[in-house]
Amino acid sequence: MALLLKRRGALLILMFNLLFVFTGIGLIIPIMPKFIASMGITGGIVGLLMAAFSLTQLLCSPLAGRLSDVIGRKRMIVIGLVLFAFSEGLFGIANSTWLLFAARLLGGVSAAMVMPAVMAYAADMTTDEERAAGMGYITAAITTGFIIGPGIGGYIAEFGLRVPFFVAGAAGIIAAFINMFMLAESKAAAKAMPNSQASNKHADGLLTQLRYSYKEPYFFNLILVFVMSFGLANFETVFGLFVDQKFGFEPKDIAFIITFGSIAGAVIQMTAFSWLLKRFGDTRVISASLLFAGLFIFLTLFVHQFWMIFAVTFVVFLAIDILRPAISTQMSMMAKDQQGYIAGLNSAFTSLGNIVGPIAAGFLFDLNYNFPYLLACVVMLICFVSSLSNKGRNRESSFVS
């Protein structure tokens, strides 16, 4: 009973931690169209800013995942949160493009430190039977942060376009103190196994890890992570710009759509995600999520009324919010004693999608504001078809064994 309470307490702190961080990230979403207009920034530069964040996240994620196995999850989380707070504050005071890029690069490093450590910590604290529910709770905290953040940010921006960035930085500092004083370490450095095969793989550099990742049994899942991130980045990067140009939406309108369009995802993750995986299986859930995400991103191009935009966005966020923990759960079950390593690869492939996606979305948006969503739709649907063929191979493999 004491161990169960300890696990639940740690999971609650992790959820609270991510809730603070992603609330801070979500704060700035509805004000970006007005902010970049005040800075004279084009859609292409916005895409590059998003990609800069993901570039450093990509470069640092495998190292951060390895370090979380060696020095402990807690230290990585706390350091990452402090760095996140600093990067948000720097973005808030930036008055030139190069400072904006510097802030985003630091933000990517902080994400690389926090996310793999949090996912590995959740895997440490849950049994195989609890894994799906644990990953669902963690992802629900991320979704809830995005729900709360834009709603708050749209109103905070009334006090100034830069105020949300400072509030985000303060949220990061508060989360760091909570983790420092309330979160116990899940895996001590003394438990690291420097002579193990897993550790030898961890010692490889980023390029080597990515190069040989195709040999891993969860490689297709990593491809799904990339595609999901690419498609979502296409959708989110230009969403504020899209509805601003096409419909003349204000920050409050964007905040309302994102806030309530994401609610279903958090509710499903907290209540029904574990049941969905047990009832239908992770592979079917993943395939269905890819299909609905692709179709409803496409429908975004044809809606014109406010309530229809709300409904389509609602389904897109719901599909992605189910897809993300489904993929993470499936990989985590395959990882065994390599939770930090696989979490680092997960973050690295997420970053690859977040690098390519925003760059493509930003420059395509400058050509035509519909093009980014056409590309995201095609990529999602191609991956849906691939997931069906992969499911067939898995069944054949199971049958043979």
mmCIF file of C-alpha atoms in Angstrom:
data_model
loop_
_atom_site.group_PDB
_atom_site.id
_atom_site.type_symbol
_atom_site.label_atom_id
_atom_site.label_comp_id
_atom_site.label_asym_id
_atom_site.label_seq_id
_atom_site.Cartn_x
_atom_site.Cartn_y
_atom_site.Cartn_z
ATOM 1 C CA MET A 1 0.000 0.000 0.000
ATOM 2 C CA ALA A 2 2.826 2.397 0.901
ATOM 3 C CA LEU A 3 4.538 1.660 -2.415
ATOM 4 C CA LEU A 4 1.294 2.265 -4.303
ATOM 5 C CA LEU A 5 0.809 5.613 -2.568
ATOM 6 C CA LYS A 6 4.403 6.548 -3.368
ATOM 7 C CA ARG A 7 3.892 5.735 -7.040
ATOM 8 C CA ARG A 8 0.674 7.719 -7.218
ATOM 9 C CA GLY A 9 2.245 10.671 -5.433
ATOM 10 C CA ALA A 10 5.198 10.717 -7.844
ATOM 11 C CA LEU A 11 2.859 10.454 -10.817
ATOM 12 C CA LEU A 12 0.793 13.385 -9.528
ATOM 13 C CA ILE A 13 3.926 15.515 -9.169
ATOM 14 C CA LEU A 14 5.012 14.614 -12.703
ATOM 15 C CA MET A 15 1.570 15.530 -14.008
ATOM 16 C CA PHE A 16 1.616 18.824 -12.099
ATOM 17 C CA ASN A 17 5.111 19.478 -13.412
ATOM 18 C CA LEU A 18 4.111 18.998 -17.056
ATOM 19 C CA LEU A 19 0.875 20.880 -16.479
ATOM 20 C CA PHE A 20 2.861 23.958 -15.421
ATOM 21 C CA VAL A 21 5.327 23.741 -18.304
ATOM 22 C CA PHE A 22 2.779 23.185 -21.057
ATOM 23 C CA THR A 23 0.474 25.792 -19.604
ATOM 24 C CA GLY A 24 3.445 28.129 -19.976
ATOM 25 C CA ILE A 25 3.994 27.004 -23.567
ATOM 26 C CA GLY A 26 0.285 27.275 -24.363
ATOM 27 C CA LEU A 27 0.103 30.832 -23.012
ATOM 28 C CA ILE A 28 1.870 32.214 -26.073
ATOM 29 C CA ILE A 29 -0.109 30.379 -28.788
ATOM 30 C CA PRO A 30 -3.016 32.829 -29.271
ATOM 31 C CA ILE A 31 -0.819 35.929 -29.257
ATOM 32 C CA MET A 32 1.734 34.769 -31.843
ATOM 33 C CA PRO A 33 -0.038 36.302 -34.895
ATOM 34 C CA LYS A 34 -0.072 39.762 -33.283
ATOM 35 C CA PHE A 35 3.405 39.296 -31.806
ATOM 36 C CA ILE A 36 5.088 38.402 -35.103
ATOM 37 C CA ALA A 37 3.228 41.231 -36.830
ATOM 38 C CA SER A 38 4.691 43.649 -34.271
ATOM 39 C CA MET A 39 8.169 42.247 -35.004
ATOM 40 C CA GLY A 40 7.688 42.237 -38.782
ATOM 41 C CA ILE A 41 8.268 38.479 -39.046
ATOM 42 C CA THR A 42 7.059 36.352 -42.001
ATOM 43 C CA GLY A 43 5.541 32.868 -41.891
ATOM 44 C CA GLY A 44 8.857 31.418 -43.052
ATOM 45 C CA ILE A 45 10.679 32.917 -40.061
ATOM 46 C CA VAL A 46 7.998 31.562 -37.716
ATOM 47 C CA GLY A 47 8.634 28.102 -39.139
ATOM 48 C CA LEU A 48 12.384 28.503 -38.642
ATOM 49 C CA LEU A 49 11.833 29.640 -35.041
ATOM 50 C CA MET A 50 9.800 26.511 -34.349
ATOM 51 C CA ALA A 51 12.447 24.384 -36.066
ATOM 52 C CA ALA A 52 15.246 25.992 -34.019
ATOM 53 C CA PHE A 53 13.568 24.777 -30.828
ATOM 54 C CA SER A 54 13.269 21.270 -32.226
ATOM 55 C CA LEU A 55 16.815 21.229 -33.625
ATOM 56 C CA THR A 56 18.459 21.589 -30.224
ATOM 57 C CA GLN A 57 15.878 19.219 -28.747
ATOM 58 C CA LEU A 58 16.917 16.671 -31.380
ATOM 59 C CA LEU A 59 20.642 17.130 -30.788
ATOM 60 C CA CYS A 60 20.323 16.892 -27.008
ATOM 61 C CA SER A 61 17.570 14.284 -26.528
ATOM 62 C CA PRO A 62 19.629 11.075 -26.846
ATOM 63 C CA LEU A 63 22.294 12.497 -24.523
ATOM 64 C CA ALA A 64 19.624 13.655 -22.079
ATOM 65 C CA GLY A 65 17.956 10.233 -22.145
ATOM 66 C CA ARG A 66 21.307 8.591 -21.424
ATOM 67 C CA LEU A 67 22.099 11.028 -18.610
ATOM 68 C CA SER A 68 18.713 10.433 -17.002
ATOM 69 C CA ASP A 69 19.667 6.746 -16.763
ATOM 70 C CA VAL A 70 22.980 7.661 -15.099
ATOM 71 C CA ILE A 71 22.490 10.741 -12.898
ATOM 72 C CA GLY A 72 18.781 10.319 -12.238
ATOM 73 C CA ARG A 73 15.497 11.607 -13.601
ATOM 74 C CA LYS A 74 14.916 14.261 -10.935
ATOM 75 C CA ARG A 75 18.094 16.237 -11.597
ATOM 76 C CA MET A 76 17.414 16.323 -15.323
ATOM 77 C CA ILE A 77 13.849 17.512 -14.765
ATOM 78 C CA VAL A 78 14.802 20.318 -12.379
ATOM 79 C CA ILE A 79 17.673 21.628 -14.520
ATOM 80 C CA GLY A 80 15.482 21.470 -17.619
ATOM 81 C CA LEU A 81 12.686 23.443 -15.940
ATOM 82 C CA VAL A 82 15.055 26.213 -14.854
ATOM 83 C CA LEU A 83 16.436 26.450 -18.387
ATOM 84 C CA PHE A 84 12.877 26.543 -19.764
ATOM 85 C CA ALA A 85 12.038 29.480 -17.488
ATOM 86 C CA PHE A 86 15.133 31.370 -18.635
ATOM 87 C CA SER A 87 14.354 30.773 -22.326
ATOM 88 C CA GLU A 88 10.783 32.069 -21.950
ATOM 89 C CA GLY A 89 11.988 35.190 -20.156
ATOM 90 C CA LEU A 90 14.586 35.794 -22.866
ATOM 91 C CA PHE A 91 11.915 35.473 -25.569
ATOM 92 C CA GLY A 92 9.795 37.990 -23.678
ATOM 93 C CA ILE A 93 12.520 40.669 -23.650
ATOM 94 C CA ALA A 94 13.828 39.964 -27.164
ATOM 95 C CA ASN A 95 13.743 42.935 -29.522
ATOM 96 C CA SER A 96 15.628 41.343 -32.409
ATOM 97 C CA THR A 97 15.297 38.175 -34.459
ATOM 98 C CA TRP A 98 18.604 36.687 -33.302
ATOM 99 C CA LEU A 99 17.506 36.913 -29.651
ATOM 100 C CA LEU A 100 14.279 35.145 -30.541
ATOM 101 C CA PHE A 101 16.325 32.352 -32.113
ATOM 102 C CA ALA A 102 18.633 32.182 -29.080
ATOM 103 C CA ALA A 103 15.629 31.819 -26.784
ATOM 104 C CA ARG A 104 14.122 29.077 -28.932
ATOM 105 C CA LEU A 105 17.420 27.166 -29.076
ATOM 106 C CA LEU A 106 17.659 27.220 -25.270
ATOM 107 C CA GLY A 107 14.023 26.181 -25.048
ATOM 108 C CA GLY A 108 14.798 23.125 -27.166
ATOM 109 C CA VAL A 109 17.596 22.102 -24.808
ATOM 110 C CA SER A 110 15.210 22.383 -21.855
ATOM 111 C CA ALA A 111 12.597 20.232 -23.598
ATOM 112 C CA ALA A 112 15.244 17.607 -24.363
ATOM 113 C CA MET A 113 16.120 17.445 -20.669
ATOM 114 C CA VAL A 114 12.562 17.358 -19.291
ATOM 115 C CA MET A 115 10.546 15.140 -21.621
ATOM 116 C CA PRO A 116 12.707 11.956 -21.789
ATOM 117 C CA ALA A 117 13.297 12.113 -18.037
ATOM 118 C CA VAL A 118 9.581 12.473 -17.298
ATOM 119 C CA MET A 119 8.588 9.624 -19.620
ATOM 120 C CA ALA A 120 11.329 7.374 -18.205
ATOM 121 C CA TYR A 121 10.299 8.287 -14.639
ATOM 122 C CA ALA A 122 6.692 7.322 -15.412
ATOM 123 C CA ALA A 123 7.905 3.993 -16.822
ATOM 124 C CA ASP A 124 10.040 3.414 -13.695
ATOM 125 C CA MET A 125 7.079 3.957 -11.386
ATOM 126 C CA THR A 126 4.503 1.803 -13.196
ATOM 127 C CA THR A 127 4.136 -1.927 -13.756
ATOM 128 C CA ASP A 128 3.408 -3.373 -17.194
ATOM 129 C CA GLU A 129 -0.296 -3.490 -16.316
ATOM 130 C CA GLU A 130 -0.262 0.158 -15.187
ATOM 131 C CA ARG A 131 1.859 1.450 -18.091
ATOM 132 C CA ALA A 132 -0.964 2.478 -20.436
ATOM 133 C CA ALA A 133 -2.826 4.313 -17.668
ATOM 134 C CA GLY A 134 0.396 6.003 -16.494
ATOM 135 C CA MET A 135 1.304 7.210 -19.979
ATOM 136 C CA GLY A 136 -2.280 8.369 -20.435
ATOM 137 C CA TYR A 137 -2.110 10.454 -17.255
ATOM 138 C CA ILE A 138 1.224 11.998 -18.266
ATOM 139 C CA THR A 139 -0.035 12.903 -21.732
ATOM 140 C CA ALA A 140 -3.284 14.207 -20.231
ATOM 141 C CA ALA A 141 -1.238 16.662 -18.164
ATOM 142 C CA ILE A 142 0.417 17.910 -21.362
ATOM 143 C CA THR A 143 -2.953 18.253 -23.081
ATOM 144 C CA THR A 144 -4.503 19.988 -20.089
ATOM 145 C CA GLY A 145 -1.639 22.470 -20.084
ATOM 146 C CA PHE A 146 -2.386 23.274 -23.710
ATOM 147 C CA ILE A 147 -6.068 23.595 -22.784
ATOM 148 C CA ILE A 148 -5.487 25.990 -19.907
ATOM 149 C CA GLY A 149 -2.569 27.882 -21.432
ATOM 150 C CA PRO A 150 -4.143 29.444 -24.535
ATOM 151 C CA GLY A 151 -7.267 30.393 -22.583
ATOM 152 C CA ILE A 152 -5.178 32.201 -19.984
ATOM 153 C CA GLY A 153 -2.768 33.629 -22.559
ATOM 154 C CA GLY A 154 -5.524 35.165 -24.644
ATOM 155 C CA TYR A 155 -6.619 37.226 -21.651
ATOM 156 C CA ILE A 156 -3.162 37.946 -20.191
ATOM 157 C CA ALA A 157 -2.229 39.454 -23.569
ATOM 158 C CA GLU A 158 -4.677 42.248 -22.760
ATOM 159 C CA PHE A 159 -1.957 43.544 -20.401
ATOM 160 C CA GLY A 160 0.690 43.383 -23.154
ATOM 161 C CA LEU A 161 1.819 40.995 -25.893
ATOM 162 C CA ARG A 162 4.989 40.058 -23.997
ATOM 163 C CA VAL A 163 3.385 39.416 -20.609
ATOM 164 C CA PRO A 164 2.483 35.751 -21.390
ATOM 165 C CA PHE A 165 6.172 34.931 -21.921
ATOM 166 C CA PHE A 166 7.070 36.213 -18.453
ATOM 167 C CA VAL A 167 4.183 34.287 -16.912
ATOM 168 C CA ALA A 168 5.440 31.151 -18.690
ATOM 169 C CA GLY A 169 8.897 31.701 -17.209
ATOM 170 C CA ALA A 170 7.421 32.061 -13.729
ATOM 171 C CA ALA A 171 5.486 28.800 -14.223
ATOM 172 C CA GLY A 172 8.758 27.044 -15.061
ATOM 173 C CA ILE A 173 10.452 28.290 -11.878
ATOM 174 C CA ILE A 174 7.503 27.216 -9.712
ATOM 175 C CA ALA A 175 7.518 23.754 -11.317
ATOM 176 C CA ALA A 176 11.286 23.454 -10.708
ATOM 177 C CA PHE A 177 10.862 24.183 -6.985
ATOM 178 C CA ILE A 178 7.996 21.703 -6.702
ATOM 179 C CA ASN A 179 10.128 18.967 -8.245
ATOM 180 C CA MET A 180 13.204 19.878 -6.235
ATOM 181 C CA PHE A 181 11.495 19.583 -2.855
ATOM 182 C CA MET A 182 8.644 17.140 -3.423
ATOM 183 C CA LEU A 183 9.782 14.605 -6.034
ATOM 184 C CA ALA A 184 11.843 11.616 -4.916
ATOM 185 C CA GLU A 185 14.403 10.123 -7.283
ATOM 186 C CA SER A 186 13.135 7.092 -9.159
ATOM 187 C CA LYS A 187 16.451 5.622 -10.209
ATOM 188 C CA ALA A 188 19.744 6.314 -8.435
ATOM 189 C CA ALA A 189 22.991 6.733 -10.343
ATOM 190 C CA ALA A 190 24.378 3.712 -8.528
ATOM 191 C CA LYS A 191 21.900 1.497 -10.371
ATOM 192 C CA ALA A 192 23.351 2.347 -13.771
ATOM 193 C CA MET A 193 24.850 -0.628 -15.589
ATOM 194 C CA PRO A 194 27.912 0.669 -17.464
ATOM 195 C CA ASN A 195 28.862 -2.753 -18.781
ATOM 196 C CA SER A 196 25.463 -3.703 -20.094
ATOM 197 C CA GLN A 197 24.528 -3.904 -23.751
ATOM 198 C CA ALA A 198 21.959 -1.158 -23.227
ATOM 199 C CA SER A 199 24.616 1.121 -21.804
ATOM 200 C CA ASN A 200 26.903 0.454 -24.755
ATOM 201 C CA LYS A 201 24.134 1.545 -27.080
ATOM 202 C CA HIS A 202 23.616 4.626 -24.951
ATOM 203 C CA ALA A 203 27.273 5.514 -25.423
ATOM 204 C CA ASP A 204 26.761 5.945 -29.158
ATOM 205 C CA GLY A 205 26.363 9.448 -30.515
ATOM 206 C CA LEU A 206 23.143 10.910 -31.880
ATOM 207 C CA LEU A 207 23.873 10.144 -35.534
ATOM 208 C CA THR A 208 24.861 6.570 -34.718
ATOM 209 C CA GLN A 209 21.725 6.042 -32.658
ATOM 210 C CA LEU A 210 19.529 7.404 -35.458
ATOM 211 C CA ARG A 211 21.434 5.466 -38.115
ATOM 212 C CA TYR A 212 20.967 2.113 -36.417
ATOM 213 C CA SER A 213 17.509 2.757 -34.978
ATOM 214 C CA TYR A 214 16.013 0.840 -37.922
ATOM 215 C CA LYS A 215 17.307 -2.370 -36.304
ATOM 216 C CA GLU A 216 15.215 -1.823 -33.198
ATOM 217 C CA PRO A 217 11.903 -3.728 -32.869
ATOM 218 C CA TYR A 218 10.125 -0.421 -32.249
ATOM 219 C CA PHE A 219 11.496 1.363 -35.336
ATOM 220 C CA PHE A 220 8.064 1.633 -36.984
ATOM 221 C CA ASN A 221 6.811 3.313 -33.815
ATOM 222 C CA LEU A 222 9.613 5.852 -34.145
ATOM 223 C CA ILE A 223 8.477 6.523 -37.719
ATOM 224 C CA LEU A 224 4.959 7.062 -36.386
ATOM 225 C CA VAL A 225 6.329 9.495 -33.805
ATOM 226 C CA PHE A 226 8.035 11.442 -36.605
ATOM 227 C CA VAL A 227 4.908 11.515 -38.779
ATOM 228 C CA MET A 228 2.662 12.505 -35.872
ATOM 229 C CA SER A 229 5.013 15.337 -34.947
ATOM 230 C CA PHE A 230 5.360 16.445 -38.567
ATOM 231 C CA GLY A 231 1.601 16.525 -39.125
ATOM 232 C CA LEU A 232 0.830 18.202 -35.821
ATOM 233 C CA ALA A 233 3.598 20.768 -36.367
ATOM 234 C CA ASN A 234 2.108 21.606 -39.773
ATOM 235 C CA PHE A 235 -1.284 22.049 -38.135
ATOM 236 C CA GLU A 236 -0.226 23.999 -35.050
ATOM 237 C CA THR A 237 2.582 26.160 -36.455
ATOM 238 C CA VAL A 238 0.344 28.112 -38.786
ATOM 239 C CA PHE A 239 -3.038 27.611 -37.090
ATOM 240 C CA GLY A 240 -3.051 31.056 -35.486
ATOM 241 C CA LEU A 241 -1.816 32.644 -38.719
ATOM 242 C CA PHE A 242 -4.313 30.599 -40.762
ATOM 243 C CA VAL A 243 -7.440 31.676 -38.853
ATOM 244 C CA ASP A 244 -6.065 35.206 -38.475
ATOM 245 C CA GLN A 245 -5.643 35.680 -42.233
ATOM 246 C CA LYS A 246 -8.639 33.646 -43.370
ATOM 247 C CA PHE A 247 -11.196 34.770 -40.777
ATOM 248 C CA GLY A 248 -9.615 37.727 -38.969
ATOM 249 C CA PHE A 249 -9.698 35.953 -35.585
ATOM 250 C CA GLU A 250 -8.437 37.787 -32.511
ATOM 251 C CA PRO A 251 -6.247 36.179 -29.769
ATOM 252 C CA LYS A 252 -9.352 35.469 -27.664
ATOM 253 C CA ASP A 253 -11.001 33.606 -30.567
ATOM 254 C CA ILE A 254 -7.891 31.483 -31.150
ATOM 255 C CA ALA A 255 -7.616 30.814 -27.415
ATOM 256 C CA PHE A 256 -11.242 29.642 -27.263
ATOM 257 C CA ILE A 257 -10.875 27.200 -30.169
ATOM 258 C CA ILE A 258 -7.633 25.671 -28.912
ATOM 259 C CA THR A 259 -8.817 25.517 -25.294
ATOM 260 C CA PHE A 260 -12.143 23.797 -25.815
ATOM 261 C CA GLY A 261 -10.970 21.906 -28.892
ATOM 262 C CA SER A 262 -8.455 20.089 -26.666
ATOM 263 C CA ILE A 263 -10.717 19.244 -23.718
ATOM 264 C CA ALA A 264 -11.878 15.896 -25.100
ATOM 265 C CA GLY A 265 -8.290 14.686 -25.431
ATOM 266 C CA ALA A 266 -7.539 15.267 -21.762
ATOM 267 C CA VAL A 267 -10.814 13.664 -20.656
ATOM 268 C CA ILE A 268 -10.224 10.584 -22.834
ATOM 269 C CA GLN A 269 -6.635 10.194 -21.597
ATOM 270 C CA MET A 270 -7.679 10.409 -17.956
ATOM 271 C CA THR A 271 -10.735 8.169 -18.181
ATOM 272 C CA ALA A 272 -10.934 5.952 -21.246
ATOM 273 C CA PHE A 273 -7.457 5.664 -22.811
ATOM 274 C CA SER A 274 -6.457 2.542 -20.886
ATOM 275 C CA TRP A 275 -9.816 0.934 -21.737
ATOM 276 C CA LEU A 276 -9.419 1.774 -25.424
ATOM 277 C CA LEU A 277 -6.040 0.026 -25.569
ATOM 278 C CA LYS A 278 -7.358 -3.049 -23.756
ATOM 279 C CA ARG A 279 -10.540 -3.187 -25.848
ATOM 280 C CA PHE A 280 -9.139 -2.550 -29.333
ATOM 281 C CA GLY A 281 -5.374 -3.016 -28.987
ATOM 282 C CA ASP A 282 -2.687 -0.395 -29.402
ATOM 283 C CA THR A 283 -2.181 -1.056 -33.133
ATOM 284 C CA ARG A 284 -5.842 -0.467 -34.019
ATOM 285 C CA VAL A 285 -5.999 2.624 -31.840
ATOM 286 C CA ILE A 286 -2.897 4.018 -33.558
ATOM 287 C CA SER A 287 -4.277 3.332 -37.064
ATOM 288 C CA ALA A 288 -7.675 4.872 -36.293
ATOM 289 C CA SER A 289 -6.056 7.968 -34.772
ATOM 290 C CA LEU A 290 -3.902 8.500 -37.875
ATOM 291 C CA LEU A 291 -6.958 8.167 -40.140
ATOM 292 C CA PHE A 292 -9.127 10.635 -38.217
ATOM 293 C CA ALA A 293 -6.274 13.132 -37.841
ATOM 294 C CA GLY A 294 -5.565 13.108 -41.586
ATOM 295 C CA LEU A 295 -9.203 13.393 -42.641
ATOM 296 C CA PHE A 296 -10.107 16.200 -40.280
ATOM 297 C CA ILE A 297 -6.971 18.207 -41.056
ATOM 298 C CA PHE A 298 -8.169 18.042 -44.674
ATOM 299 C CA LEU A 299 -11.669 19.182 -43.650
ATOM 300 C CA THR A 300 -10.118 22.296 -42.096
ATOM 301 C CA LEU A 301 -9.727 23.654 -45.624
ATOM 302 C CA PHE A 302 -13.472 23.605 -46.272
ATOM 303 C CA VAL A 303 -15.013 24.955 -43.077
ATOM 304 C CA HIS A 304 -16.084 28.583 -42.844
ATOM 305 C CA GLN A 305 -18.261 29.036 -39.791
ATOM 306 C CA PHE A 306 -16.815 29.417 -36.299
ATOM 307 C CA TRP A 307 -18.573 26.364 -34.830
ATOM 308 C CA MET A 308 -17.364 24.175 -37.722
ATOM 309 C CA ILE A 309 -13.763 25.269 -37.206
ATOM 310 C CA PHE A 310 -14.214 24.465 -33.534
ATOM 311 C CA ALA A 311 -15.624 20.984 -34.297
ATOM 312 C CA VAL A 312 -12.893 20.036 -36.791
ATOM 313 C CA THR A 313 -10.120 21.242 -34.482
ATOM 314 C CA PHE A 314 -11.761 19.295 -31.660
ATOM 315 C CA VAL A 315 -11.433 16.007 -33.576
ATOM 316 C CA VAL A 316 -7.866 16.699 -34.749
ATOM 317 C CA PHE A 317 -6.676 17.359 -31.197
ATOM 318 C CA LEU A 318 -8.584 14.330 -29.904
ATOM 319 C CA ALA A 319 -6.973 12.017 -32.476
ATOM 320 C CA ILE A 320 -3.459 13.317 -31.757
ATOM 321 C CA ASP A 321 -4.008 13.194 -28.002
ATOM 322 C CA ILE A 322 -4.939 9.505 -28.251
ATOM 323 C CA LEU A 323 -2.191 8.720 -30.770
ATOM 324 C CA ARG A 324 0.663 10.162 -28.707
ATOM 325 C CA PRO A 325 0.287 8.007 -25.548
ATOM 326 C CA ALA A 326 -0.654 4.931 -27.612
ATOM 327 C CA ILE A 327 2.698 5.054 -29.430
ATOM 328 C CA SER A 328 4.614 5.823 -26.219
ATOM 329 C CA THR A 329 2.936 2.951 -24.375
ATOM 330 C CA GLN A 330 3.695 0.486 -27.149
ATOM 331 C CA MET A 331 7.366 1.472 -27.235
ATOM 332 C CA SER A 332 7.668 1.511 -23.469
ATOM 333 C CA MET A 333 6.433 -2.088 -23.305
ATOM 334 C CA MET A 334 9.201 -3.069 -25.735
ATOM 335 C CA ALA A 335 11.937 -1.096 -23.958
ATOM 336 C CA LYS A 336 12.233 -3.189 -20.751
ATOM 337 C CA ASP A 337 15.354 -1.859 -18.952
ATOM 338 C CA GLN A 338 16.119 0.798 -21.593
ATOM 339 C CA GLN A 339 13.421 3.317 -20.638
ATOM 340 C CA GLY A 340 15.730 6.347 -20.677
ATOM 341 C CA TYR A 341 17.297 5.291 -23.976
ATOM 342 C CA ILE A 342 13.996 4.745 -25.780
ATOM 343 C CA ALA A 343 12.547 7.939 -24.294
ATOM 344 C CA GLY A 344 15.532 9.793 -25.738
ATOM 345 C CA LEU A 345 14.976 8.253 -29.185
ATOM 346 C CA ASN A 346 11.263 9.061 -28.906
ATOM 347 C CA SER A 347 12.136 12.682 -28.191
ATOM 348 C CA ALA A 348 14.703 12.723 -31.012
ATOM 349 C CA PHE A 349 12.213 11.513 -33.636
ATOM 350 C CA THR A 350 9.645 13.957 -32.259
ATOM 351 C CA SER A 351 12.196 16.694 -32.784
ATOM 352 C CA LEU A 352 12.885 15.571 -36.361
ATOM 353 C CA GLY A 353 9.191 15.961 -37.134
ATOM 354 C CA ASN A 354 9.122 19.286 -35.323
ATOM 355 C CA ILE A 355 12.072 20.520 -37.378
ATOM 356 C CA VAL A 356 10.835 19.541 -40.820
ATOM 357 C CA GLY A 357 7.147 20.263 -40.115
ATOM 358 C CA PRO A 358 7.354 23.939 -39.086
ATOM 359 C CA ILE A 359 9.862 24.828 -41.815
ATOM 360 C CA ALA A 360 7.633 23.262 -44.470
ATOM 361 C CA ALA A 361 4.505 24.810 -42.946
ATOM 362 C CA GLY A 362 6.009 28.284 -42.667
ATOM 363 C CA PHE A 363 7.238 28.534 -46.244
ATOM 364 C CA LEU A 364 4.194 26.774 -47.698
ATOM 365 C CA PHE A 365 1.997 29.236 -45.787
ATOM 366 C CA ASP A 366 3.765 32.143 -47.481
ATOM 367 C CA LEU A 367 2.788 30.575 -50.831
ATOM 368 C CA ASN A 368 -0.804 29.715 -49.896
ATOM 369 C CA TYR A 369 -2.312 29.354 -46.433
ATOM 370 C CA ASN A 370 -4.010 26.066 -47.445
ATOM 371 C CA PHE A 371 -0.815 24.269 -48.523
ATOM 372 C CA PRO A 372 0.493 23.311 -45.035
ATOM 373 C CA TYR A 373 -2.736 21.475 -44.211
ATOM 374 C CA LEU A 374 -2.754 19.637 -47.547
ATOM 375 C CA LEU A 375 0.759 18.355 -46.832
ATOM 376 C CA ALA A 376 -0.095 17.335 -43.246
ATOM 377 C CA CYS A 377 -3.169 15.450 -44.464
ATOM 378 C CA VAL A 378 -1.230 13.512 -47.123
ATOM 379 C CA VAL A 379 1.540 12.533 -44.687
ATOM 380 C CA MET A 380 -0.940 11.343 -42.037
ATOM 381 C CA LEU A 381 -2.950 9.246 -44.509
ATOM 382 C CA ILE A 382 0.166 7.655 -46.018
ATOM 383 C CA CYS A 383 1.243 6.633 -42.537
ATOM 384 C CA PHE A 384 -2.252 5.285 -41.836
ATOM 385 C CA VAL A 385 -1.939 2.940 -44.838
ATOM 386 C CA SER A 386 1.542 1.930 -43.677
ATOM 387 C CA SER A 387 0.222 1.172 -40.194
ATOM 388 C CA LEU A 388 -2.306 -1.248 -41.700
ATOM 389 C CA SER A 389 0.399 -3.181 -43.525
ATOM 390 C CA ASN A 390 2.561 -3.152 -40.404
ATOM 391 C CA LYS A 391 -0.358 -4.584 -38.417
ATOM 392 C CA GLY A 392 -0.570 -7.416 -40.918
ATOM 393 C CA ARG A 393 3.131 -8.197 -40.518
ATOM 394 C CA ASN A 394 2.779 -8.191 -36.739
ATOM 395 C CA ARG A 395 -0.090 -10.652 -36.915
ATOM 396 C CA GLU A 396 1.854 -12.914 -39.254
ATOM 397 C CA SER A 397 4.875 -12.788 -36.974
ATOM 398 C CA SER A 398 2.746 -13.639 -33.964
ATOM 399 C CA PHE A 399 1.110 -16.510 -35.764
ATOM 400 C CA VAL A 400 4.443 -17.985 -36.825
ATOM 401 C CA SER A 401 5.876 -17.758 -33.334
#
